[in-house]
Coordinates of C-alpha atoms in Angstrom, one line a residue:
Chain Y
M1 CA -2.2 56.2 -11.5
S2 CA -0.3 58.2 -8.9
T3 CA 1.4 56.4 -6.1
H4 CA -0.9 58.1 -3.6
R5 CA -4.0 56.8 -5.5
L6 CA -2.4 53.3 -5.9
M7 CA -1.8 53.0 -2.1
Q8 CA -5.2 54.3 -1.4
R9 CA -6.8 51.6 -3.5
F10 CA -4.5 49.0 -2.1
R11 CA -5.4 49.9 1.4
A12 CA -9.1 49.7 0.4
G13 CA -8.7 46.1 -0.7
D14 CA -8.7 46.6 -4.5
P15 CA -7.2 43.4 -6.2
E16 CA -6.1 45.5 -9.2
A17 CA -4.1 47.8 -7.0
T18 CA -2.5 44.7 -5.4
R19 CA -1.5 43.4 -8.8
R20 CA -0.2 46.8 -9.8
L21 CA 1.9 47.0 -6.6
Y22 CA 3.2 43.5 -7.3
D23 CA 4.1 44.6 -10.8
D24 CA 6.0 47.6 -9.5
Y25 CA 7.8 45.9 -6.6
G26 CA 7.4 42.2 -6.9
K27 CA 10.8 41.5 -8.5
A28 CA 12.6 43.7 -5.9
V29 CA 10.8 41.8 -3.1
F30 CA 11.8 38.5 -4.7
A31 CA 15.4 39.8 -5.0
V32 CA 15.5 40.5 -1.3
A33 CA 14.0 37.2 -0.4
V34 CA 16.1 35.0 -2.6
R35 CA 19.3 36.8 -1.4
A36 CA 18.3 36.2 2.2
L37 CA 16.9 32.7 1.9
G38 CA 18.9 31.2 -0.9
D39 CA 15.9 29.2 -2.2
R40 CA 13.4 30.1 -4.9
G41 CA 10.4 28.3 -3.4
L42 CA 10.9 30.0 0.0
A43 CA 11.5 33.3 -1.8
E44 CA 8.2 33.0 -3.6
E45 CA 6.5 32.2 -0.3
A46 CA 8.1 35.3 1.2
V47 CA 6.8 37.4 -1.7
Q48 CA 3.2 36.3 -1.0
L49 CA 3.6 36.9 2.7
T50 CA 5.2 40.3 2.1
F51 CA 2.2 41.6 0.1
L52 CA -0.3 40.1 2.6
S53 CA 1.6 41.7 5.5
A54 CA 1.7 44.9 3.6
W55 CA -2.1 44.9 3.2
R56 CA -2.6 44.1 6.9
A57 CA -0.4 47.0 7.8
A58 CA -1.7 49.4 5.1
E59 CA -4.1 51.2 7.4
S60 CA -1.1 52.7 9.3
F61 CA 0.8 53.6 6.1
D62 CA 1.3 57.3 5.5
L63 CA 0.0 57.9 1.9
S64 CA 2.3 60.9 1.5
R65 CA 5.4 58.7 1.7
D66 CA 7.2 56.6 -0.8
P67 CA 6.0 53.0 -0.3
A68 CA 9.3 51.5 -1.4
P69 CA 11.2 51.7 1.9
W70 CA 8.0 50.5 3.8
L71 CA 7.7 47.5 1.5
Y72 CA 11.4 46.8 1.8
A73 CA 11.1 46.8 5.6
I74 CA 8.2 44.3 5.4
A75 CA 10.1 42.1 2.9
R76 CA 13.2 42.1 5.1
R77 CA 11.2 41.1 8.2
V78 CA 9.3 38.4 6.4
A79 CA 12.6 37.0 5.0
I80 CA 14.1 36.9 8.5
D81 CA 11.0 35.2 9.9
L82 CA 11.1 32.5 7.2
Y83 CA 14.8 32.0 7.7
R84 CA 14.3 31.4 11.4
R85 CA 11.4 29.2 10.8
E86 CA 13.4 27.0 8.4
R87 CA 16.3 26.9 10.9
R88 CA 13.9 25.8 13.7
H89 CA 12.5 23.0 11.5
R90 CA 16.0 21.8 10.7
S91 CA 17.0 22.0 14.4
V92 CA 14.0 19.8 15.3
D93 CA 15.0 17.3 12.6
N94 CA 18.6 17.3 13.8
D95 CA 17.7 17.4 17.5
V96 CA 19.8 20.6 17.9
E97 CA 18.9 23.7 20.0
P98 CA 18.0 26.4 17.5
E99 CA 19.5 29.9 17.5
I100 CA 16.4 32.0 17.7
A101 CA 17.9 35.4 17.1
V102 CA 20.1 34.5 14.2
L103 CA 19.9 36.6 11.0
P104 CA 20.4 35.4 7.4
P105 CA 24.1 35.9 6.6
S106 CA 23.4 38.2 3.6
I107 CA 20.7 40.2 5.1
E108 CA 22.8 43.4 5.4
T109 CA 23.2 43.5 1.6
T110 CA 19.5 43.2 0.8
W111 CA 18.9 47.0 0.9
E112 CA 21.4 47.6 -1.9
A113 CA 20.0 44.6 -3.8
W114 CA 16.5 46.1 -3.4
E115 CA 17.6 49.5 -4.7
V116 CA 19.5 48.0 -7.7
R117 CA 16.5 45.9 -8.7
I118 CA 14.1 48.9 -8.4
A119 CA 16.5 51.0 -10.5
L120 CA 16.8 48.2 -13.1
E121 CA 13.0 48.1 -13.4
R122 CA 13.0 51.8 -14.3
L123 CA 15.3 51.3 -17.3
A124 CA 14.0 51.2 -20.8
P125 CA 13.9 47.5 -22.1
E126 CA 16.9 48.0 -24.5
E127 CA 18.9 49.6 -21.6
L128 CA 18.0 46.8 -19.3
E129 CA 19.1 44.2 -21.8
V130 CA 22.5 45.7 -22.5
I131 CA 23.1 46.0 -18.8
R132 CA 22.2 42.4 -18.3
V133 CA 24.3 40.9 -21.2
T134 CA 27.3 43.0 -20.3
H135 CA 27.4 42.6 -16.5
Y136 CA 25.6 39.4 -15.8
R137 CA 26.6 37.4 -18.9
G138 CA 29.9 39.2 -19.3
L139 CA 29.6 39.8 -23.0
T140 CA 31.8 42.4 -24.7
H141 CA 30.2 45.1 -26.8
S142 CA 31.0 43.3 -30.1
E143 CA 29.6 40.0 -28.6
A144 CA 26.4 41.7 -27.5
A145 CA 26.0 43.4 -30.9
E146 CA 26.3 40.1 -32.7
E147 CA 23.8 38.4 -30.3
M148 CA 21.3 41.2 -30.4
G149 CA 21.7 41.7 -34.1
V150 CA 22.5 45.4 -34.0
P151 CA 25.6 47.5 -35.0
I152 CA 28.3 47.7 -32.3
G153 CA 27.9 51.5 -32.4
T154 CA 24.3 51.1 -31.3
I155 CA 25.3 48.8 -28.4
K156 CA 28.0 51.3 -27.3
S157 CA 25.5 54.2 -27.3
R158 CA 22.8 52.1 -25.5
S159 CA 25.4 51.0 -22.9
H160 CA 26.5 54.5 -22.3
R161 CA 22.9 55.8 -22.0
A162 CA 21.9 52.8 -19.8
H163 CA 24.8 53.3 -17.4
K164 CA 24.3 57.0 -17.2
H165 CA 20.6 56.4 -16.4
L166 CA 21.4 53.7 -13.8
A167 CA 24.1 55.8 -12.1
A168 CA 21.6 58.6 -11.7
L169 CA 18.9 56.3 -10.3
L170 CA 21.4 55.0 -7.7
Q171 CA 23.1 58.3 -6.8
H172 CA 21.4 58.3 -3.4
L173 CA 23.3 55.1 -2.4
R174 CA 26.6 56.9 -2.9
Q175 CA 25.3 59.8 -0.8
E176 CA 24.3 57.4 2.0
A177 CA 27.6 55.6 1.9
T178 CA 29.7 58.7 2.1
A179 CA 27.6 60.5 4.7
Chain M
M1 CA 34.5 65.3 -17.3
N2 CA 31.9 65.9 -14.6
H3 CA 31.0 63.7 -11.7
D4 CA 28.0 62.1 -13.4
E5 CA 30.0 61.2 -16.5
F6 CA 32.8 59.7 -14.4
R7 CA 30.4 57.6 -12.4
A8 CA 28.5 56.3 -15.4
A9 CA 31.8 55.3 -17.0
Y10 CA 33.1 53.7 -13.8
L11 CA 29.8 51.7 -13.5
E12 CA 30.2 50.6 -17.1
G13 CA 33.8 49.5 -16.4
R14 CA 35.1 52.0 -19.0
L15 CA 38.1 53.7 -17.4
G16 CA 40.2 55.6 -20.0
A17 CA 42.7 58.4 -19.7
S18 CA 40.1 61.1 -19.0
E19 CA 38.4 59.0 -16.3
E20 CA 41.8 58.3 -14.6
R21 CA 42.6 62.1 -14.7
H22 CA 39.2 62.9 -13.1
I23 CA 39.5 60.4 -10.3
S24 CA 43.1 61.5 -9.4
G25 CA 41.8 65.0 -8.8
C26 CA 38.3 64.4 -7.4
R27 CA 38.1 63.2 -3.8
E28 CA 34.3 62.9 -4.0
C29 CA 34.5 60.5 -6.9
R30 CA 37.3 58.5 -5.3
A31 CA 35.1 58.1 -2.2
A32 CA 32.2 56.9 -4.4
T33 CA 34.2 54.1 -6.1
A34 CA 33.6 51.7 -3.2
Q35 CA 29.9 52.0 -3.6
L36 CA 30.2 51.8 -7.4
D37 CA 32.2 48.6 -7.1
A38 CA 29.5 47.1 -4.8
T39 CA 26.9 48.0 -7.5
R40 CA 28.9 46.4 -10.2
A41 CA 29.1 43.3 -8.1
L42 CA 25.4 43.2 -7.7
L43 CA 24.9 43.7 -11.4
A44 CA 27.0 40.6 -12.0
D45 CA 25.3 38.6 -9.2
P46 CA 22.8 36.0 -10.5
T47 CA 20.4 36.6 -7.6
T48 CA 19.9 40.2 -8.9
W49 CA 18.6 38.8 -12.2
D50 CA 16.7 35.8 -10.8
E51 CA 13.0 36.3 -11.3
P52 CA 9.9 34.7 -9.8
A53 CA 7.7 32.3 -11.7
P54 CA 5.5 34.1 -14.2
D55 CA 2.3 33.1 -12.3
L56 CA 3.5 34.5 -8.9
G57 CA 1.6 37.7 -9.5
E58 CA -1.7 35.8 -9.9
R59 CA -0.9 33.8 -6.8
V60 CA -0.3 36.9 -4.8
V61 CA -3.6 38.4 -5.9
A62 CA -5.4 35.1 -5.2
A63 CA -3.9 35.0 -1.7
F64 CA -4.9 38.6 -1.2
K65 CA -8.5 37.8 -2.3
R66 CA -8.7 34.9 0.2
E67 CA -7.4 37.1 3.0
R68 CA -9.8 39.8 2.2
S69 CA -12.8 37.5 2.1
Q70 CA -12.1 36.1 5.7
P71 CA -15.0 36.9 8.0
Q72 CA -14.4 39.7 10.5
R73 CA -13.5 38.5 14.0
P74 CA -16.4 39.2 16.4
S75 CA -15.7 41.6 19.2
W76 CA -15.0 40.2 22.7
R77 CA -18.2 41.7 24.0
W78 CA -20.2 39.7 21.5
L79 CA -18.4 36.5 22.6
W80 CA -19.6 37.0 26.2
V81 CA -23.2 36.7 25.1
A82 CA -22.9 34.0 22.4
V83 CA -20.5 31.2 23.6
P84 CA -21.2 28.4 26.1
A85 CA -19.9 28.8 29.7
A86 CA -16.7 26.7 29.3
A87 CA -15.6 28.7 26.3
A88 CA -16.6 31.9 28.1
I89 CA -14.2 31.1 30.9
A90 CA -11.4 30.5 28.3
V91 CA -12.2 33.9 26.8
A92 CA -12.1 35.6 30.2
A93 CA -8.7 34.1 30.9
W94 CA -7.4 35.4 27.6
V95 CA -8.8 38.9 28.3
V96 CA -7.2 39.0 31.7
T97 CA -3.7 37.7 30.7
R98 CA -3.2 39.2 27.2
P99 CA -0.9 42.3 27.0
P100 CA -2.9 45.5 27.0
A101 CA -3.1 47.5 23.8
P102 CA -0.8 50.5 23.7
D103 CA -2.1 53.9 24.8
W104 CA -0.6 55.4 21.7
K105 CA 1.3 54.5 18.6
V106 CA 3.2 56.7 16.2
D107 CA 5.4 56.4 13.1
L108 CA 9.0 57.3 13.4
P109 CA 10.3 58.3 9.9
G110 CA 13.9 58.3 8.9
V111 CA 15.5 61.7 8.2
A112 CA 18.4 63.1 6.3
Q113 CA 21.2 60.6 5.9
A114 CA 19.0 57.8 7.2
A115 CA 16.0 58.5 5.0
Q116 CA 15.5 54.8 4.3
A117 CA 15.1 54.0 8.0
M118 CA 11.7 53.7 9.4
G119 CA 10.2 52.8 12.8
T120 CA 7.1 52.7 15.0
V121 CA 6.7 53.5 18.6
E122 CA 4.0 52.0 20.8
G123 CA 3.6 53.6 24.3
W124 CA 2.0 52.7 27.5
N125 CA 1.4 55.3 30.2
V126 CA 2.7 53.7 33.5
A127 CA 3.2 55.0 37.0
A128 CA 6.9 55.4 36.4
G129 CA 6.4 57.4 33.2
T130 CA 6.2 55.8 29.8
R131 CA 7.0 52.3 28.6
M132 CA 7.7 52.0 24.9
E133 CA 8.2 49.3 22.4
V134 CA 10.3 50.7 19.6
H135 CA 10.6 48.9 16.2
V136 CA 13.2 50.2 13.8
D137 CA 14.0 48.8 10.3
N138 CA 16.6 49.7 7.7
L139 CA 19.1 51.2 10.1
P140 CA 22.7 49.9 9.9
A141 CA 24.4 48.7 13.1
A142 CA 26.0 51.5 15.0
P143 CA 29.7 51.6 14.4
A144 CA 32.2 50.9 17.1
G145 CA 32.2 53.7 19.7
F146 CA 28.6 54.8 18.9
V147 CA 25.1 53.9 20.0
Y148 CA 21.6 54.9 18.9
E149 CA 19.9 56.8 21.6
F150 CA 16.1 57.4 21.9
W151 CA 15.0 60.8 23.1
M152 CA 11.7 62.3 24.3
S153 CA 11.8 66.1 24.1
Q154 CA 9.8 69.3 24.7
G155 CA 11.6 72.2 23.1
R156 CA 15.2 72.1 24.4
N157 CA 14.4 69.8 27.3
H158 CA 15.5 66.2 26.4
V159 CA 15.1 63.0 28.3
S160 CA 16.9 59.8 27.2
A161 CA 14.8 56.6 27.2
G162 CA 17.8 54.4 26.5
S163 CA 20.1 53.2 23.7
F164 CA 20.6 50.3 21.3
I165 CA 23.0 49.3 18.6
E166 CA 21.1 47.9 15.7
A167 CA 17.7 47.8 14.0
G168 CA 15.0 45.6 15.5
S169 CA 12.7 45.8 18.5
V170 CA 13.7 47.2 21.9
E171 CA 11.7 48.0 25.1
L172 CA 12.5 51.4 26.6
V173 CA 11.2 53.3 29.6
A174 CA 11.3 57.0 30.3
G175 CA 10.4 58.8 33.4
V176 CA 8.2 61.4 31.6
S177 CA 5.0 61.3 29.7
R178 CA 4.5 61.8 26.0
R179 CA 1.9 64.4 26.7
D180 CA 4.7 66.6 28.3
F181 CA 7.5 65.4 26.0
P182 CA 5.9 64.9 22.6
R183 CA 8.8 64.8 20.3
L184 CA 10.3 61.3 19.8
W185 CA 13.6 61.0 18.0
I186 CA 16.7 58.8 17.7
T187 CA 20.3 60.0 17.3
M188 CA 23.6 58.2 16.8
E189 CA 25.7 59.2 19.8
P190 CA 29.4 58.8 20.5
L191 CA 30.3 57.0 23.7
D192 CA 32.0 60.1 25.1
G193 CA 30.2 60.5 28.4
N194 CA 28.1 63.5 27.2
T195 CA 24.5 62.9 28.3
A196 CA 23.0 65.5 25.9
P197 CA 21.9 64.7 22.3
T198 CA 24.8 65.8 20.1
G199 CA 24.9 63.2 17.4
A200 CA 23.3 62.9 13.9
V201 CA 19.5 62.6 13.9
V202 CA 18.4 59.4 12.2
L203 CA 14.7 59.1 13.0
D204 CA 12.3 61.9 14.2
T205 CA 8.6 62.5 14.6
G206 CA 9.4 66.2 14.3

């Protein structure tokens, strides 16, 4: 299904389109929310509110545009609203005047986190796995080969391919940073 | 070694002699290493890999179905006929005191180096010109010595409606109408005393 058709069906209220949109962007929305809110439960609430807010605003969405930046903007705004709500609740409990306009400390890094998560979703499963075990878990190529039960040469070529693919997907971040 | 090969190797953390030779002679790739370092940090960050509960997708769809099944709100005209007098007085008070709907609303897409930015502008035609509420997302804070400035234009005639320094919502007023100055755009301007739009365009209705 094309993105245009997906957004058309989402706008029309098709639950399958909502599920498809969640499958495409749900993990990235969660990554933004958990980074901003620091709490899985709140982050999952933020994900639900993001897709609901997106549907309420879908009538004004330009179908010719990429939905990713639009969804990110909604996710960011929802995370900020939830952050401020939680701070107000804590302020009431502690009898302290809340800071209404405060932003989550890590909000400025959520755009890059969103882009990295979107790019990771576009890798082939074996590419994603080698990126995860080497960067997140810190395994060497020989440790990864032993764990995944493949020759070290296979891990090296997968890693090379995965990083080349990921670097290409994230090239626009470098262009924005150096502009 | 070309740029793409270097960047893939740097991202992988694989810097050998050929990579070192490349970076020593390539300003573009040297400039890119800060962003590549930030990406590597994100790849090592647990929050990047944290995933929601497996049933969250079903919960999102269930919430969506509940929202979609909500009955339509009746129009305020219908309420005048159907509700008792006391409730009708409350509705009248709400109609009189609520903010009026904007006379127009337009999307303000990001352009060029700020392609990820996006905004909307709601406008009210007032006696003094145009009052606007501008909502902007995904725009980094203006660096020191710069501001974002909002313009209404017709050809080469430009009117500034005001300035701001970071994404969010701002209320601006211009002494002209959108009918006469239809182009709405935002630039990043240096604080140099020049009143004309000279900076990089970040959002533009075109």
